[in-house]
C-alpha positions as a Markdown table, in Angstrom:
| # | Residue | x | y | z |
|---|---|---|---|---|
| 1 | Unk | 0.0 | 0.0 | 0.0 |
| 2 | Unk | 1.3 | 3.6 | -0.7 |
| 3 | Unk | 2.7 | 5.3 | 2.6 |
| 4 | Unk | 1.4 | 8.5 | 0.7 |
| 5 | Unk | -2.4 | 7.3 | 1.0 |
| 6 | Unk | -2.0 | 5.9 | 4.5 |
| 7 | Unk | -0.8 | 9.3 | 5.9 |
| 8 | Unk | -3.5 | 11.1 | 3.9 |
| 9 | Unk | -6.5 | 9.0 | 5.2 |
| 10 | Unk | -5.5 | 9.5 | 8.6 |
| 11 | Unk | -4.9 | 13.0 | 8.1 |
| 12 | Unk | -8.7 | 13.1 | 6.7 |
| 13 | Unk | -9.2 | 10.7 | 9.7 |
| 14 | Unk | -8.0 | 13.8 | 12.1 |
| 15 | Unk | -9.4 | 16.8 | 10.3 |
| 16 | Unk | -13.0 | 15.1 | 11.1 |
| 17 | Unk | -12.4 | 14.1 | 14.9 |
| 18 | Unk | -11.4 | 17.7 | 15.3 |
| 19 | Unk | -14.8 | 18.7 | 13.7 |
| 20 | Unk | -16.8 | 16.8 | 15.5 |
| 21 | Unk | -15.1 | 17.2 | 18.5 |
| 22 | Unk | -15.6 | 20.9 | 18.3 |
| 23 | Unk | -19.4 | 20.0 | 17.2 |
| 24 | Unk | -20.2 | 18.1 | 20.1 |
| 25 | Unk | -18.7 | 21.0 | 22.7 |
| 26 | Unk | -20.6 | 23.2 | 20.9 |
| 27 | Unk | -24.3 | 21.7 | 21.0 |
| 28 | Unk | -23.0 | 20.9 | 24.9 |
| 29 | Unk | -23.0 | 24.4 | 26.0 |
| 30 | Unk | -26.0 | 25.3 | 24.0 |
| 31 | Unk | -28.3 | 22.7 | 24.9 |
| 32 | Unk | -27.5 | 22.9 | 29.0 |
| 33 | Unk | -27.5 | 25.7 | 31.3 |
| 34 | Unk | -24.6 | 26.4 | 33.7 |
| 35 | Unk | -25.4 | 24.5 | 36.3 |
| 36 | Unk | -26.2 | 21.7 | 33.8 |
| 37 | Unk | -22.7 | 22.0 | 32.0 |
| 38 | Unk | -20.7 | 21.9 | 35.4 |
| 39 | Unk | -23.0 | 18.7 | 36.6 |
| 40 | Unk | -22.9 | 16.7 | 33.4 |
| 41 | Unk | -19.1 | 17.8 | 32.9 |
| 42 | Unk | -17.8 | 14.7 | 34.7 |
| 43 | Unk | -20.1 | 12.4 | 32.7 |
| 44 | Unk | -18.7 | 13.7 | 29.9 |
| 45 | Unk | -15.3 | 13.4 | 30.5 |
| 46 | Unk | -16.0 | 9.6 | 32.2 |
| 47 | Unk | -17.7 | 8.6 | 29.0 |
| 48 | Unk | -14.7 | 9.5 | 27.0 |
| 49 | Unk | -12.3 | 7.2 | 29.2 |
| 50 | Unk | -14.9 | 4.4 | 28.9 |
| 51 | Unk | -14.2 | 4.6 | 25.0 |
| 52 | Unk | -10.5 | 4.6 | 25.8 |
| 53 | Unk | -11.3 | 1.4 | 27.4 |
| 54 | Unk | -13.0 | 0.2 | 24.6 |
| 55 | Unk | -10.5 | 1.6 | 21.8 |
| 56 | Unk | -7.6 | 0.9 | 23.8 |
| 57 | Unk | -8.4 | -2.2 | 25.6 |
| 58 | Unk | -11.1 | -4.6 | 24.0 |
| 59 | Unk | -10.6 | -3.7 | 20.1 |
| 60 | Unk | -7.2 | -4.3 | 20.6 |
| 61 | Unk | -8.1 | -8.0 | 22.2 |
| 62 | Unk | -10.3 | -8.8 | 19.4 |
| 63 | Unk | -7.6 | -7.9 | 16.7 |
| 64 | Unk | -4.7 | -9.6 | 18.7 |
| 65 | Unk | -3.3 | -13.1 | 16.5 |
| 66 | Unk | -4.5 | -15.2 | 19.7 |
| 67 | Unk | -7.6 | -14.3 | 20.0 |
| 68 | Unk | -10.5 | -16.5 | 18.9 |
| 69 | Unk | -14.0 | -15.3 | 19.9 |
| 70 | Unk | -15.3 | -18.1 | 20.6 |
| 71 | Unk | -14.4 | -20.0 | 17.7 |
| 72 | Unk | -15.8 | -17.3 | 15.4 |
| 73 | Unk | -12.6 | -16.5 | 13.9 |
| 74 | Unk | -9.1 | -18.5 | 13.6 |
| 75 | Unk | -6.1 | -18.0 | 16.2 |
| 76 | Unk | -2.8 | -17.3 | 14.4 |
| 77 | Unk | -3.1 | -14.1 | 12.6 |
| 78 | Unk | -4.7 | -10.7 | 13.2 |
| 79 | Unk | -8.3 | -9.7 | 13.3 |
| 80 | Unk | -8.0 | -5.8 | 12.4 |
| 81 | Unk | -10.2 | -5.3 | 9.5 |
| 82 | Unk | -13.4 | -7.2 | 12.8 |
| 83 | Unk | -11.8 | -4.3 | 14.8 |
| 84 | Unk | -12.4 | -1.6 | 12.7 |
| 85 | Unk | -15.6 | -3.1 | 11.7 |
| 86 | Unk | -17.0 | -3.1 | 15.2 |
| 87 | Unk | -16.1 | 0.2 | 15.8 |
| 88 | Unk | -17.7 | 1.2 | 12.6 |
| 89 | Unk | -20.7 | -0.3 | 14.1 |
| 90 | Unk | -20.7 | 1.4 | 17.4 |
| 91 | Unk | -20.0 | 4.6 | 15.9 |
| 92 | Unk | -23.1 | 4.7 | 13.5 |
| 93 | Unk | -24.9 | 3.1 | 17.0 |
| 94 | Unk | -23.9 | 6.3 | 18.5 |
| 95 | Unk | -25.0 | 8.8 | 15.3 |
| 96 | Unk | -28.4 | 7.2 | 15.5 |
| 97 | Unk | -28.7 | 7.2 | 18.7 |
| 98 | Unk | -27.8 | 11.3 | 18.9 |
| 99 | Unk | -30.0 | 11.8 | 15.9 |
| 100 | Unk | -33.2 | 10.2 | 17.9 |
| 101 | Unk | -32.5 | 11.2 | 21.0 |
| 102 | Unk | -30.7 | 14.7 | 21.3 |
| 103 | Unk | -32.7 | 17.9 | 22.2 |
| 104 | Unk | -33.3 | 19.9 | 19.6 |
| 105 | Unk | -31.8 | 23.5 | 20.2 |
| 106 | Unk | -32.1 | 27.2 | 19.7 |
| 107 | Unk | -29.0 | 28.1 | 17.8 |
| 108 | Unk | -28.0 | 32.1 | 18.9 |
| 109 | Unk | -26.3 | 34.1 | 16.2 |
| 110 | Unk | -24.2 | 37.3 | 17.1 |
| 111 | Unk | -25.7 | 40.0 | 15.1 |
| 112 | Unk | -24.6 | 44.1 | 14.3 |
| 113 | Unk | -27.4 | 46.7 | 15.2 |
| 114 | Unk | -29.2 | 46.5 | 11.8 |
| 115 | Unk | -30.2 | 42.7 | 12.6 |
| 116 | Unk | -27.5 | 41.2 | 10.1 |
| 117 | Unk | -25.4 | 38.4 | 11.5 |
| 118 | Unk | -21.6 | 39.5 | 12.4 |
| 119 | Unk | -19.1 | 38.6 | 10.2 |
| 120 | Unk | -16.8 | 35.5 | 10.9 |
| 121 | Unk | -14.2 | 37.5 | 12.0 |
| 122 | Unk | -16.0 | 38.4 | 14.7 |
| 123 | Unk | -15.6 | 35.1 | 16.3 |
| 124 | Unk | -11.9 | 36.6 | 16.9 |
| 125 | Unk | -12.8 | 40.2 | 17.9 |
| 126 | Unk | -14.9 | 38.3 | 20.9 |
| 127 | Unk | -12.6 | 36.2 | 22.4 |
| 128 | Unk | -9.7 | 38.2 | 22.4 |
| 129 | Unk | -11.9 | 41.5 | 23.7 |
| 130 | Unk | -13.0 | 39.1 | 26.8 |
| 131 | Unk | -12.0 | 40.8 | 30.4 |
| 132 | Unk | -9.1 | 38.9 | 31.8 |
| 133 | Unk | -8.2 | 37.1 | 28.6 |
| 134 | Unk | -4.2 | 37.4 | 29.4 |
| 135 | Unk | -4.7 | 35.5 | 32.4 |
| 136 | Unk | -7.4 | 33.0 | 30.7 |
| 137 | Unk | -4.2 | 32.5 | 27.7 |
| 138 | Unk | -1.7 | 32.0 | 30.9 |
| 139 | Unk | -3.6 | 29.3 | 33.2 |
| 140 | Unk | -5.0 | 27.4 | 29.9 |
| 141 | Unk | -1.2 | 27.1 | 28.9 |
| 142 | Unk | 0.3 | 26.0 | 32.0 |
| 143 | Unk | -2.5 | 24.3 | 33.9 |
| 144 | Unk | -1.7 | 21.0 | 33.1 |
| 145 | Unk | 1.7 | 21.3 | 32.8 |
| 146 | Unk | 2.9 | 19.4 | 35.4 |
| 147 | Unk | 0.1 | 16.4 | 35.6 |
| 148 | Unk | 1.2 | 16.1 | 31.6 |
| 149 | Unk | 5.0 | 15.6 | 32.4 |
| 150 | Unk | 3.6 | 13.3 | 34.9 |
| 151 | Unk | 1.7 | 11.4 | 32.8 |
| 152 | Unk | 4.1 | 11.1 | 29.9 |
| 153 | Unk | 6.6 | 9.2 | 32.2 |
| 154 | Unk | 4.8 | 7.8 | 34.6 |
| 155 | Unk | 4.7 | 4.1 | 33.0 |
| 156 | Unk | 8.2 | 4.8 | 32.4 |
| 157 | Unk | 9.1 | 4.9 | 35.7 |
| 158 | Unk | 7.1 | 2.0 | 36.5 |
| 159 | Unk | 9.0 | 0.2 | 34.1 |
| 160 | Unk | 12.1 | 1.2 | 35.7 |
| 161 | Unk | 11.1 | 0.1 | 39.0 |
| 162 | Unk | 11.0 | -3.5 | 37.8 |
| 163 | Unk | 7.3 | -3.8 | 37.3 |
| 164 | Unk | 6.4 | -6.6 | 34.6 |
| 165 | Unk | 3.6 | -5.8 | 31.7 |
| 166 | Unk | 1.0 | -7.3 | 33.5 |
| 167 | Unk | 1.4 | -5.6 | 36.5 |
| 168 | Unk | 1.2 | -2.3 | 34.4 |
| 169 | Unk | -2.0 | -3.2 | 32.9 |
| 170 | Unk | -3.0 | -4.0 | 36.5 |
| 171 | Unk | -2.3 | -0.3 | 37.2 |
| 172 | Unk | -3.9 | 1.0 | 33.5 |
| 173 | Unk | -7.3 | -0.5 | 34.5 |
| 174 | Unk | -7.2 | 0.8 | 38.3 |
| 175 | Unk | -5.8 | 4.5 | 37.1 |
| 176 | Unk | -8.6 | 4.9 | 34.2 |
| 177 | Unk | -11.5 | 3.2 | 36.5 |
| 178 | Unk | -10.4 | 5.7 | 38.9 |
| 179 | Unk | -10.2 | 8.7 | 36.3 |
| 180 | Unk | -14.0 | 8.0 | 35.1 |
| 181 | Unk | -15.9 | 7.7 | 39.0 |
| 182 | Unk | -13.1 | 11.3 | 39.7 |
| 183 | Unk | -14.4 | 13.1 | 36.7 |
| 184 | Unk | -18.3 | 11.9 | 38.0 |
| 185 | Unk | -17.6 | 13.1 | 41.2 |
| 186 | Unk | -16.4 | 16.3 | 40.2 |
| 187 | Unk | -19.2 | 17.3 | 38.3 |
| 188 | Unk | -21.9 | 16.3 | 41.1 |
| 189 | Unk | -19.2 | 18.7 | 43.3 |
| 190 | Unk | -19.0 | 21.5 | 41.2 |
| 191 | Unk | -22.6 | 21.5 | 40.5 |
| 192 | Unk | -23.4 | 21.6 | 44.2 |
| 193 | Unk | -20.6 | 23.8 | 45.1 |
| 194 | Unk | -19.8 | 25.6 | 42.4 |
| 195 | Unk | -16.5 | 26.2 | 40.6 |
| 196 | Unk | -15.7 | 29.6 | 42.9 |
| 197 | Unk | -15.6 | 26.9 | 45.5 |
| 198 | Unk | -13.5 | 24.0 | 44.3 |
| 199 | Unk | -11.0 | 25.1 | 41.0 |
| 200 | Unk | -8.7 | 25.7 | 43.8 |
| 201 | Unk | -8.4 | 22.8 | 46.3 |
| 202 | Unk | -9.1 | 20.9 | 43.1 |
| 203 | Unk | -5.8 | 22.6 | 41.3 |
| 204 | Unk | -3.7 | 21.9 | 44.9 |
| 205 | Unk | -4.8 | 18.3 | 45.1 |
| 206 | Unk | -3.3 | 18.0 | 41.2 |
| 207 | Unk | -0.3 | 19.3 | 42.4 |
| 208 | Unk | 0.7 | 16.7 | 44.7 |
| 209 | Unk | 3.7 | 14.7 | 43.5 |
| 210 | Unk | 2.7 | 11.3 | 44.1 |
| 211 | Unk | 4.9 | 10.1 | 41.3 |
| 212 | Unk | 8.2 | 11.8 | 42.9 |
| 213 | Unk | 7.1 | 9.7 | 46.9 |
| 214 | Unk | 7.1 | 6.3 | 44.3 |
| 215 | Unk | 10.5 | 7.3 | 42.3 |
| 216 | Unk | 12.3 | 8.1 | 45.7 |
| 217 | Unk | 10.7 | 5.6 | 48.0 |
| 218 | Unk | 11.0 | 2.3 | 45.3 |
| 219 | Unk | 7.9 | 1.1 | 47.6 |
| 220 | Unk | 5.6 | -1.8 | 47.1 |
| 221 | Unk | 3.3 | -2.7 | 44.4 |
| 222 | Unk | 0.0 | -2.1 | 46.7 |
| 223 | Unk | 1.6 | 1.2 | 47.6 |
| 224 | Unk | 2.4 | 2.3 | 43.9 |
| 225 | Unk | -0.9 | 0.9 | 43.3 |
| 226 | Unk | -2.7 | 3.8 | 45.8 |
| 227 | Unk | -0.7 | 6.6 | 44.4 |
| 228 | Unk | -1.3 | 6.2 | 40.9 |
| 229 | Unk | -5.1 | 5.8 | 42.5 |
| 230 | Unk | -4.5 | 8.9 | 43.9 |
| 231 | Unk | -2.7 | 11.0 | 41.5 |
| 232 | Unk | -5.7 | 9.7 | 38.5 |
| 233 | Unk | -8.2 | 11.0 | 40.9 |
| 234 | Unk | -7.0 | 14.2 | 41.2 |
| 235 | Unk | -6.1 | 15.2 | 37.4 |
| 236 | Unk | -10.0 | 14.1 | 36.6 |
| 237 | Unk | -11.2 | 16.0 | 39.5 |
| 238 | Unk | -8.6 | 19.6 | 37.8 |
| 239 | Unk | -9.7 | 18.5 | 34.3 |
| 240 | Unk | -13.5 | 18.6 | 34.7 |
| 241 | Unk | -13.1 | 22.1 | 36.9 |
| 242 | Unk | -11.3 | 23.4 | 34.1 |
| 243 | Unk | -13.3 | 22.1 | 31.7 |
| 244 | Unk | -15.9 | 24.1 | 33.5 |
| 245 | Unk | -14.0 | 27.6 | 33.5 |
| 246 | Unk | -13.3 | 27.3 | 29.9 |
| 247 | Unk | -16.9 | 27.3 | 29.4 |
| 248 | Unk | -18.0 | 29.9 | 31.2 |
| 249 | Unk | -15.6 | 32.2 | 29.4 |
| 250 | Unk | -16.9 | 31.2 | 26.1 |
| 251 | Unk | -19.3 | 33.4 | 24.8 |
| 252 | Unk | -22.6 | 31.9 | 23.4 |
| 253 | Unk | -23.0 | 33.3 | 20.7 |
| 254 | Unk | -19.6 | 31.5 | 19.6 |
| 255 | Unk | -19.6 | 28.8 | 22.1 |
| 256 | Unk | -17.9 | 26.1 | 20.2 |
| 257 | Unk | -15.3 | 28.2 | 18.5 |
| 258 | Unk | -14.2 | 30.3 | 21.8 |
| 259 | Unk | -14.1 | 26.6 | 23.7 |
| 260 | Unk | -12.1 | 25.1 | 20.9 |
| 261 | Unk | -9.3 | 28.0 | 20.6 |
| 262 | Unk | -9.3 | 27.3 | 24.6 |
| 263 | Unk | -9.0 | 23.2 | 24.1 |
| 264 | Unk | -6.0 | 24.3 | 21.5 |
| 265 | Unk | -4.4 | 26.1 | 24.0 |
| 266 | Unk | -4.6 | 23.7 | 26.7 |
| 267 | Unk | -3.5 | 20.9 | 24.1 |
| 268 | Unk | -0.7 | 23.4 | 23.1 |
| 269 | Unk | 0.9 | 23.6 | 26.5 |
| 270 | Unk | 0.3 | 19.7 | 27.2 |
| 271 | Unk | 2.0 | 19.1 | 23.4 |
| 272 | Unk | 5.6 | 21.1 | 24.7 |
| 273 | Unk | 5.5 | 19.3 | 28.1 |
| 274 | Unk | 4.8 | 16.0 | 27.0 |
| 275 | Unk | 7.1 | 16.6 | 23.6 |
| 276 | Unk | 10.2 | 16.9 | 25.7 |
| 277 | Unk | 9.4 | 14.8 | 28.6 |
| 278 | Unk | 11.6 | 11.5 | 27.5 |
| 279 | Unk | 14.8 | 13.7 | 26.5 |
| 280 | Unk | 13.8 | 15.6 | 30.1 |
| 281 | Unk | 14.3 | 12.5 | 31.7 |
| 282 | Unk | 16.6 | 10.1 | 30.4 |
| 283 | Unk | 19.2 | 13.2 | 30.8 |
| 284 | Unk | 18.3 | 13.8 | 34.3 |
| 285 | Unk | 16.9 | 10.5 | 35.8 |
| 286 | Unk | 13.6 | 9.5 | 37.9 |
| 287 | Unk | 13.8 | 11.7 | 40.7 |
| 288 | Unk | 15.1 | 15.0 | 39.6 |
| 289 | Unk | 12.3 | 14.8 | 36.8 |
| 290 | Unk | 9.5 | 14.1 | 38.7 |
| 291 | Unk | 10.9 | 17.1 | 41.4 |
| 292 | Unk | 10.8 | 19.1 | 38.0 |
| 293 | Unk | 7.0 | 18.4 | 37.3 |
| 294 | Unk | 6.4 | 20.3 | 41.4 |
| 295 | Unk | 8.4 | 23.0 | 39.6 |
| 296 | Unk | 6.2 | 23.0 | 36.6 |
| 297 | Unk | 2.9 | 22.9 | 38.4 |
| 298 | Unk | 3.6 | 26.5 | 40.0 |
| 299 | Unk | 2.2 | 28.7 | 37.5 |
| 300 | Unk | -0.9 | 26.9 | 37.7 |
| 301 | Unk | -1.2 | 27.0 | 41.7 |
| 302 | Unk | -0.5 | 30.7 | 41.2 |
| 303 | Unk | -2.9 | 31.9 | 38.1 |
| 304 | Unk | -5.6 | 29.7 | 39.9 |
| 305 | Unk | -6.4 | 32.8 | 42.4 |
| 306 | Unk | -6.2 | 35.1 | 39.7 |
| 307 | Unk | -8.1 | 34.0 | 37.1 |
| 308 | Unk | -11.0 | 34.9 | 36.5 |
| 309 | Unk | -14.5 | 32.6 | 37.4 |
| 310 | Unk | -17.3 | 34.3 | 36.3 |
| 311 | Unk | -19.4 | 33.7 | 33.3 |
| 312 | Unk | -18.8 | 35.8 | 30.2 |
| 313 | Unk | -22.8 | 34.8 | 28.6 |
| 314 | Unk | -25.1 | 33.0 | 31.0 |
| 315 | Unk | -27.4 | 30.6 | 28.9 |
| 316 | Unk | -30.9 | 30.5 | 29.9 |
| 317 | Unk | -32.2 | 28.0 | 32.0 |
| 318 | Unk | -33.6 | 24.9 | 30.4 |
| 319 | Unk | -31.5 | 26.1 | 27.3 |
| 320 | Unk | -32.9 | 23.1 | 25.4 |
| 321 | Unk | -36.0 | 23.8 | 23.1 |
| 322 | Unk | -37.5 | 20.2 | 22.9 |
């Protein structure tokens, strides 16, 4: 097959996840209010690590040469084109599903003082003309920072510590269990309390380097076991609250363009730190680069206090129409 083809398909393949990615935040903050976009945040973000699961985990078991599926298919060779085939299937599951099932919604245009619709440029003009949009640039840069350098070599380190495969995957199913009920939790917690009320022990708890106690300690497996536990729980719990600021500074009338150039800046900052993690640490070793992602999680702890909460647009209550 031509290489050429193969990398423009999955370029395609990208250019229409980030589409409908961008689609489906949209309708989101159109179709709740703000009190439904903080409590369904969590869902949302638990939903999407069920898919990892189901991407990651149980495509990749029916495509793998052993597997046999009950006799439906022959052990010895790979089952990838079934893979793909199933995930077709779930995916147009899903589209119907939406299709049937979604609210239909009110779509708000911005318009000039004559009644005529602004023009795209506008889009721009509004998000950049937001109050506080210098600190909004700074904490959706460096917020994750830290928890990404974490991330990026945290099954490196486990590695290192002598931990076999199947250990790991012990550890992969605990940590993304864990992230889905955190990212739950935090949206039944911000909608009850509010984001004023928990960005900030939420950012602090994200902040704790669980991974630098494992890389200096060398402890137990049931004691690595609690602090990957642990440090899962908090980046779902920072991740949905932020997912919840960037919302309320996106303005309605533009919802899903504002949130996206906020999502691009949040995947900007966690593309730098996670691009030079592996140099980062095979130059300095374990311990001096998990002290390194304490370091890089200052910023956040600062701009946390400063940023600011409040929402730009409030959508109406029971924003849905049918």
């Amino acid at each position: 097959p031509s290489w050429l083809g193969f990398w423009l398909v999955l370029g395609v393949v990208a250019v229409m996840h980030s589409m409908h990615d961008i689609a489906c935040d949209g309708f989101y903050m159109l179709a709740l209010d703000t009190r439904g976009q903080a409590l369904y945040s969590g869902t949302r973000q638990a939903a999407f690590r069920a898919a990892m699961y189901v991407g990651g985990a149980a495509l990749v078991l029916v495509a793998a040469p052993d597997a046999t599926l009950g006799g439906l298919v022959a052990p010895g060779r790979s089952h990838w084109q079934l893979a793909f085939l199933i995930a077709a299937g779930l995916l147009g599951i899903t589209g119907l599903t939406n299709a049937l099932a979604l609210p239909r919604i009110v779509e708000p245009h911005a318009t000039k003082k004559d009644g005529t619709r602004e023009p795209f440029w506008a889009t721009y003009r509004a998000f950049f003309a937001q109050p506080g949009i210098a600190l909004l640039f700074a904490f959706a840069l460096t917020y994750r920072l830290g928890d990404t350098m974490t991330s990026s070599m945290s099954s490196v380190l486990l590695r290192d510590l002598g931990l076999s495969t199947g250990d790991r995957g012990i550890l992969r199913s605990f940590s993304l269990t864990t992230s889905m009920l955190g990212s739950i939790a935090a949206g039944a917690l911000l909608a009850r309390g509010g984001l004023e009320r928990w960005l900030v022990p939420f950012t602090w708890v994200m902040a704790i380097p669980w991974y630098l106690v494992v890389a200096l300690v060398h402890p137990p497996f049931w004691v690595i076991a609690i602090a990957v536990v642990l440090e899962q729980l908090a980046g779902s719990l920072a991740g949905t609250a932020s997912t919840v600021l960037l919302m309320r500074r996106s303005r309605r009338a533009f919802s899903a363009s504002h949130y996206a150039f906020f999502t691009a800046l949040v995947s900007l900052g966690s593309t730098m730190s996670g691009g030079f993690s592996g140099h980062l640490y095979e130059r300095v070793g374990a311990v001096p680069y998990f002290a390194l992602t304490v370091i890089a999680s200052l910023p956040a702890l600062v701009l946390v206090r400063k940023v600011p909460l409040d929402v730009v647009d409030a959508p109406p209550a029971g924003a849905a129409d049918g």
